[in-house]
CSV table of C-alpha atoms in Angstrom, one decimal:
chain,number,residue,atom,x,y,z
D,118,MET,CA,-0.9,-1.4,16.4
D,119,LEU,CA,-1.9,-1.7,12.7
D,120,GLY,CA,-3.9,-4.7,13.8
D,121,SER,CA,-5.7,-2.8,16.6
D,122,SER,CA,-9.5,-2.7,16.8
D,123,LYS,CA,-9.3,1.1,17.4
D,124,ARG,CA,-9.4,3.1,14.2
D,125,PRO,CA,-7.4,6.1,15.6
D,126,VAL,CA,-4.6,3.7,16.8
D,127,GLN,CA,-4.4,2.0,13.4
D,128,LEU,CA,-4.2,5.3,11.5
D,129,GLY,CA,-1.8,6.8,14.0
D,130,ALA,CA,0.5,3.9,13.6
D,131,TYR,CA,0.2,4.0,9.8
D,132,PHE,CA,1.0,7.7,9.5
D,133,ALA,CA,4.0,7.3,11.9
D,134,LEU,CA,5.4,4.3,10.0
D,135,SER,CA,4.9,5.9,6.7
D,136,ARG,CA,7.2,8.7,7.6
D,137,VAL,CA,10.0,6.3,8.6
D,138,VAL,CA,9.7,3.9,5.6
D,139,PRO,CA,12.6,5.7,3.7
D,140,THR,CA,14.8,5.4,6.7
D,141,LEU,CA,13.9,1.7,7.0
D,142,ALA,CA,14.8,1.2,3.4
D,143,ARG,CA,18.2,2.7,4.0
D,144,TYR,CA,18.7,0.4,7.0
D,145,GLU,CA,17.7,-2.6,5.0
D,146,ASP,CA,20.3,-1.7,2.4
D,147,ALA,CA,23.0,-1.1,5.0
D,148,ARG,CA,22.6,-4.6,6.4
D,149,LYS,CA,23.7,-6.3,3.2
D,150,THR,CA,26.6,-8.7,3.8
D,151,LYS,CA,26.8,-11.0,0.8
D,152,SER,CA,28.0,-10.4,-2.8
D,153,ASP,CA,25.7,-8.9,-5.3
D,154,ASP,CA,25.1,-12.1,-7.2
D,155,GLU,CA,24.3,-14.1,-4.0
D,156,ARG,CA,22.0,-11.4,-2.7
D,157,GLU,CA,20.0,-11.2,-6.0
D,158,MET,CA,19.3,-14.9,-5.8
D,159,GLU,CA,18.0,-15.1,-2.3
D,160,ALA,CA,14.7,-14.0,-0.8
D,161,ARG,CA,14.6,-11.2,1.7
D,162,GLU,CA,11.8,-11.2,4.3
D,163,ILE,CA,10.1,-7.9,4.7
D,164,PRO,CA,10.6,-6.3,8.1
D,165,TRP,CA,9.0,-8.4,10.8
D,166,PRO,CA,6.3,-5.9,12.1
D,167,LEU,CA,4.9,-5.7,8.6
D,168,PHE,CA,5.1,-9.4,7.9
D,169,SER,CA,3.6,-10.3,11.3
D,170,THR,CA,0.6,-8.0,10.6
D,171,LEU,CA,0.1,-9.3,7.1
D,172,SER,CA,0.4,-12.9,8.1
D,173,SER,CA,-2.0,-12.8,11.0
D,174,ALA,CA,-4.6,-10.8,9.0
D,175,HIS,CA,-4.2,-13.2,6.1
D,176,VAL,CA,-5.0,-16.2,8.2
D,177,VAL,CA,-8.2,-14.6,9.5
D,178,LEU,CA,-9.3,-13.3,6.0
D,179,GLU,CA,-8.4,-16.5,4.1
D,180,ASP,CA,-11.3,-18.6,5.5
D,181,PHE,CA,-13.7,-15.8,4.9
D,182,LEU,CA,-12.6,-15.3,1.3
D,183,LEU,CA,-13.2,-18.9,0.4
D,184,ARG,CA,-16.9,-18.1,0.3
D,185,PHE,CA,-16.6,-15.4,-2.4
D,186,ASP,CA,-15.7,-15.2,-6.0
D,187,LEU,CA,-13.5,-12.5,-7.6
D,188,ASP,CA,-16.4,-11.0,-9.5
D,189,ASN,CA,-18.8,-11.0,-6.5
D,190,PRO,CA,-17.7,-8.3,-4.0
D,191,PHE,CA,-18.7,-8.8,-0.3
D,192,VAL,CA,-19.9,-6.4,2.3
D,193,ILE,CA,-18.1,-5.9,5.6
D,194,SER,CA,-19.9,-4.1,8.4
D,195,PRO,CA,-17.8,-1.1,9.7
D,196,ASP,CA,-18.6,-2.1,13.3
D,197,SER,CA,-17.2,-5.7,12.9
D,198,GLU,CA,-13.8,-7.1,14.0
D,199,LEU,CA,-13.4,-8.3,10.4
D,200,TYR,CA,-13.5,-4.7,9.2
D,201,HIS,CA,-10.6,-3.7,11.5
D,202,ARG,CA,-8.6,-6.7,10.4
D,203,ALA,CA,-9.2,-5.8,6.7
D,204,PHE,CA,-8.4,-2.2,7.3
D,205,GLY,CA,-5.1,-3.0,9.1
D,206,PHE,CA,-4.2,-5.5,6.4
D,207,LEU,CA,-4.6,-2.9,3.6
D,208,LEU,CA,-2.7,-0.3,5.6
D,209,SER,CA,0.2,-2.7,6.1
D,210,TRP,CA,0.2,-3.5,2.4
D,211,ARG,CA,0.4,0.2,1.5
D,212,LEU,CA,3.5,0.5,3.8
D,213,THR,CA,5.0,-2.6,2.2
D,214,LEU,CA,4.5,-1.4,-1.3
D,215,LYS,CA,6.0,2.0,-0.3
D,216,LEU,CA,9.0,0.2,1.1
D,217,PHE,CA,9.3,-1.8,-2.1
D,218,ALA,CA,9.2,1.3,-4.2
D,219,VAL,CA,11.9,3.3,-2.3
D,220,SER,CA,14.3,0.3,-2.0
D,221,LYS,CA,17.2,-0.2,-4.3
D,222,PRO,CA,16.8,-2.6,-7.3
D,223,GLU,CA,18.7,-5.5,-5.8
D,224,ILE,CA,16.6,-5.3,-2.6
D,225,ARG,CA,13.4,-5.2,-4.6
D,226,SER,CA,14.4,-8.4,-6.4
D,227,GLN,CA,14.9,-10.1,-3.0
D,228,TYR,CA,11.5,-8.8,-1.7
D,229,ALA,CA,9.9,-10.1,-4.9
D,230,ALA,CA,11.4,-13.5,-4.3
D,231,PHE,CA,10.0,-13.5,-0.8
D,232,PHE,CA,6.5,-12.5,-2.0
D,233,ARG,CA,6.7,-15.4,-4.5
D,234,GLU,CA,7.7,-17.9,-1.9
D,235,SER,CA,5.2,-16.8,0.8
D,236,GLN,CA,2.3,-16.4,-1.7
D,237,LEU,CA,1.3,-13.2,0.1
D,238,VAL,CA,0.6,-11.4,-3.1
D,239,SER,CA,-1.9,-14.0,-4.4
D,240,GLY,CA,-3.8,-13.7,-1.1
D,241,LEU,CA,-3.8,-9.9,-1.3
D,242,LEU,CA,-5.1,-9.8,-4.9
D,243,HIS,CA,-7.8,-12.3,-4.2
D,244,PHE,CA,-8.9,-10.2,-1.2
D,245,LEU,CA,-8.8,-6.9,-3.2
D,246,PHE,CA,-11.0,-8.3,-6.0
D,247,CYS,CA,-13.5,-9.5,-3.4
D,248,LEU,CA,-13.7,-6.1,-1.9
D,249,MET,CA,-13.3,-3.6,-4.8
D,250,PRO,CA,-16.5,-2.7,-6.6
D,251,VAL,CA,-15.7,-4.7,-9.7
D,252,THR,CA,-19.3,-4.3,-10.9
D,253,GLY,CA,-19.0,-0.5,-10.6
D,254,VAL,CA,-21.6,-0.6,-7.7
D,255,PHE,CA,-20.5,0.8,-4.3
D,256,HIS,CA,-21.9,-0.9,-1.2
D,257,ALA,CA,-21.8,2.4,0.7
D,258,ASP,CA,-23.8,3.9,3.5
D,259,THR,CA,-23.7,7.3,1.8
D,260,GLY,CA,-26.8,7.0,-0.2
D,261,SER,CA,-24.9,6.9,-3.5
D,262,THR,CA,-26.7,5.2,-6.4
D,263,PRO,CA,-25.0,2.6,-8.7
D,264,SER,CA,-24.8,5.1,-11.5
D,265,GLN,CA,-23.0,7.6,-9.2
D,266,GLY,CA,-20.7,4.8,-8.1
D,267,ILE,CA,-19.6,4.1,-11.7
D,268,MET,CA,-18.9,7.8,-12.3
D,269,ARG,CA,-16.8,8.0,-9.2
D,270,LEU,CA,-14.9,4.7,-9.6
D,271,PRO,CA,-11.8,6.1,-11.6
D,272,LYS,CA,-11.2,8.6,-8.7
D,273,PHE,CA,-10.7,5.6,-6.4
D,274,PHE,CA,-7.4,5.0,-8.2
D,275,SER,CA,-6.2,8.5,-8.9
D,276,GLU,CA,-7.0,10.1,-5.5
D,277,LYS,CA,-5.9,9.0,-2.1
D,278,PRO,CA,-8.5,8.2,0.6
D,279,GLN,CA,-8.6,10.9,3.3
D,280,MET,CA,-8.4,8.4,6.2
D,281,ASP,CA,-9.4,10.9,8.9
D,282,PRO,CA,-8.8,9.4,12.4
D,283,THR,CA,-11.8,11.4,13.7
D,284,ALA,CA,-14.2,10.2,11.0
D,285,SER,CA,-16.4,7.2,11.3
D,286,ALA,CA,-15.4,4.0,9.6
D,287,SER,CA,-17.2,3.2,6.4
D,288,LEU,CA,-17.2,0.5,3.7
D,289,LEU,CA,-16.8,3.1,1.1
D,290,GLU,CA,-13.5,4.1,2.6
D,291,LEU,CA,-12.4,0.4,2.8
D,292,GLN,CA,-13.2,0.0,-0.9
D,293,HIS,CA,-11.3,3.2,-1.8
D,294,LEU,CA,-8.3,1.9,0.2
D,295,ALA,CA,-8.5,-1.4,-1.6
D,296,CYS,CA,-8.4,0.3,-5.0
D,297,CYS,CA,-5.4,2.3,-4.0
D,298,VAL,CA,-3.5,-0.8,-2.9
D,299,TYR,CA,-4.4,-2.5,-6.2
D,300,PHE,CA,-3.0,0.5,-8.1
D,301,GLY,CA,0.1,0.4,-6.0
D,302,ALA,CA,0.5,-3.3,-6.7
D,303,VAL,CA,0.2,-3.0,-10.5
D,304,ARG,CA,2.7,0.0,-10.4
D,305,HIS,CA,5.4,-1.5,-8.2
D,306,ILE,CA,5.1,-5.3,-8.5
D,307,PRO,CA,3.6,-5.8,-12.0
D,308,ALA,CA,5.4,-9.1,-12.7
D,309,LEU,CA,3.9,-10.7,-9.6
D,310,VAL,CA,0.4,-9.4,-10.4
D,311,ARG,CA,0.8,-10.8,-14.0
D,312,GLU,CA,1.9,-14.2,-12.6
D,313,TRP,CA,-1.2,-14.3,-10.4
D,314,PHE,CA,-3.5,-13.2,-13.2
D,315,ASN,CA,-2.1,-15.9,-15.6
D,316,GLY,CA,-2.9,-18.6,-13.0
D,317,LEU,CA,-6.6,-17.7,-12.7
D,318,ASP,CA,-9.4,-19.7,-14.2
D,319,ARG,CA,-11.2,-18.3,-17.2
D,320,ARG,CA,-14.0,-16.7,-15.2
D,321,GLY,CA,-11.7,-15.1,-12.7
D,322,ALA,CA,-9.3,-13.9,-15.4
D,323,SER,CA,-12.1,-12.3,-17.4
D,324,ALA,CA,-13.3,-10.4,-14.3
D,325,VAL,CA,-9.8,-9.1,-13.5
D,326,ASP,CA,-9.0,-8.3,-17.1
D,327,ARG,CA,-12.2,-6.3,-17.6
D,328,PHE,CA,-11.9,-4.4,-14.4
D,329,THR,CA,-8.2,-3.5,-14.9
D,330,SER,CA,-8.6,-2.5,-18.5
D,331,GLN,CA,-11.5,-0.2,-17.7
D,332,ASN,CA,-10.3,1.5,-14.5
D,333,VAL,CA,-6.6,1.0,-14.0
D,334,SER,CA,-4.8,0.5,-17.3
D,335,PRO,CA,-5.7,3.9,-18.8
D,336,LEU,CA,-4.3,5.8,-15.8
D,337,LEU,CA,-1.2,3.6,-15.5
D,338,CYS,CA,-0.4,3.9,-19.2
D,339,SER,CA,-0.8,7.6,-19.1
D,340,ARG,CA,1.6,7.9,-16.1
D,341,ASP,CA,4.2,5.5,-17.5
D,342,ILE,CA,4.3,7.0,-21.0
D,343,GLY,CA,4.2,10.5,-19.6
D,344,ALA,CA,7.2,9.7,-17.4
D,345,THR,CA,9.3,9.1,-20.5
D,346,GLN,CA,8.9,12.7,-21.4
D,347,LYS,CA,10.3,13.8,-18.1
D,348,VAL,CA,13.7,12.0,-18.5
D,349,ASP,CA,16.7,14.4,-18.5
D,350,LYS,CA,17.6,14.6,-22.2
D,351,ALA,CA,21.2,15.3,-21.3
D,352,LYS,CA,21.4,11.7,-20.0
D,353,LEU,CA,20.0,10.2,-23.2
D,354,ARG,CA,23.1,10.0,-25.3
D,355,ASN,CA,22.5,9.4,-29.0
D,356,MET,CA,18.8,8.8,-28.3
D,357,THR,CA,15.5,10.7,-28.7
D,358,ILE,CA,12.2,9.6,-27.3
D,359,LYS,CA,8.7,10.4,-28.6
D,360,ALA,CA,5.6,9.5,-26.6
D,361,ARG,CA,2.2,8.5,-28.2
D,362,PRO,CA,-0.2,8.4,-25.2
D,363,VAL,CA,-3.3,7.7,-27.3
D,364,ALA,CA,-1.7,4.7,-28.9
D,365,ARG,CA,0.0,3.6,-25.6
D,366,GLU,CA,3.4,3.8,-27.4
D,367,VAL,CA,6.9,5.1,-26.9
D,368,VAL,CA,9.3,5.4,-29.9
D,369,ALA,CA,13.0,5.6,-29.2
D,370,THR,CA,15.4,6.5,-32.0
D,371,CYS,CA,18.9,5.4,-31.3
D,372,SER,CA,22.2,6.2,-33.0
D,373,VAL,CA,25.2,4.0,-32.5
D,374,GLU,CA,28.3,5.0,-34.6
D,375,ASP,CA,26.9,4.9,-38.2
D,376,ILE,CA,23.8,2.9,-37.3
D,377,THR,CA,20.4,4.5,-36.6
D,378,PHE,CA,17.3,2.5,-35.7
D,379,GLU,CA,14.0,2.8,-34.0
D,380,ILE,CA,12.5,0.8,-31.1
D,381,LEU,CA,8.8,0.9,-30.5
D,382,VAL,CA,7.4,-0.1,-27.1
D,383,LYS,CA,3.7,-0.6,-26.9
D,384,LEU,CA,1.7,-1.2,-23.7
D,385,ALA,CA,-1.1,-3.7,-23.7
D,386,GLU,CA,-4.7,-2.5,-23.4
D,387,ASN,CA,-4.9,-4.3,-20.1
D,388,HIS,CA,-1.4,-3.1,-18.9
D,389,PRO,CA,0.3,-4.5,-16.9
D,390,LEU,CA,-1.6,-7.8,-17.2
D,391,GLY,CA,-0.7,-8.1,-20.8
D,392,ALA,CA,2.9,-8.3,-22.1
D,393,VAL,CA,4.7,-5.3,-23.4
D,394,THR,CA,5.2,-5.4,-27.2
D,395,ILE,CA,8.6,-4.3,-28.5
D,396,GLU,CA,9.1,-3.8,-32.2
D,397,ALA,CA,12.3,-2.7,-33.9
D,398,GLY,CA,13.6,-2.3,-37.4
D,399,ARG,CA,16.8,-4.2,-38.0
D,400,PRO,CA,19.5,-1.7,-39.0
D,401,ILE,CA,21.9,-2.5,-41.9
D,402,GLY,CA,25.1,-4.2,-40.7
D,403,VAL,CA,23.5,-6.2,-37.9
D,404,SER,CA,22.8,-9.9,-38.5
D,405,ASN,CA,19.3,-11.3,-38.0
D,406,SER,CA,20.5,-13.6,-35.2
D,407,GLN,CA,22.2,-10.7,-33.3
D,408,TRP,CA,19.2,-8.5,-33.7
D,409,SER,CA,16.8,-11.1,-32.5
D,410,TYR,CA,19.0,-11.7,-29.5
D,411,TRP,CA,19.0,-8.0,-28.7
D,412,THR,CA,15.3,-7.5,-29.0
D,413,LEU,CA,14.6,-10.7,-26.9
D,414,GLN,CA,16.9,-9.4,-24.1
D,415,LEU,CA,15.1,-6.0,-24.3
D,416,THR,CA,11.7,-7.6,-24.1
D,417,THR,CA,12.7,-9.9,-21.2
D,418,PHE,CA,14.2,-6.9,-19.3
D,419,GLN,CA,11.1,-4.7,-19.8
D,420,ILE,CA,8.6,-7.5,-18.7
D,421,GLY,CA,10.1,-7.5,-15.2
D,422,ARG,CA,10.2,-3.7,-14.9
D,423,ALA,CA,7.6,-1.6,-13.2
D,424,HIS,CA,7.7,1.2,-15.7
D,425,VAL,CA,8.6,1.8,-19.4
């Protein structure tokens, strides 16, 4: 139904499925049969209804996308079959990312392996950057000017689209939905987004970097760093955390027996496209080789995480 050409049917299916995603995540976890080590190494296909919708839409959109560059958004007529395909494709990805977010860590690692094998994420991101207003200009039928579009662009990531089943379809809504899906991708599957970004040519990487740094990274850094201040302090044994939002930094002071040291985690200006920087002062009593190993392990662990 997500692939229907009827907007009310698409949105009705989306809202109904969105409510059952947490239950679906519990079902997926319950059907585990192998050992933890074996499960973490294998890919797990996302539920078939979602995969079927994503795959069929991807085939239709792929040929169309070959005619467009990442920094040259295209216009889709709201009355066209292509619009309904794109709309269903984005709704399916919102559900998929929600399922990913509410799943347990070992299940997420299996889904990530499946995304990597199927190359669904690269197709999604290419589509998003052909649809999102990367130049700050909205191709809307609302009479908004380019300058108004630039002012409104950040809200496309911080606010959810209304998606009223009784309202008429519009390209502005599709662009807004694309922005929301991109924000969900950089929040929940940052390592996969980073892999795709690192494989782009210079022109494409420049467009993605510029757009993300200006419109997505500030909001994402603010949320990630702010989340560190909401951690239950009772659970932080022998550790204090200080956030520096303006500098995109988090400083953790740790005490282990008679040793006290600080670890500074700094997010990149184009977070999460750029790597997280981790700096730490080696405490007295710890060898250089041991300290280097610890910081390397911490950096490797943080690069694959969705949040600080």
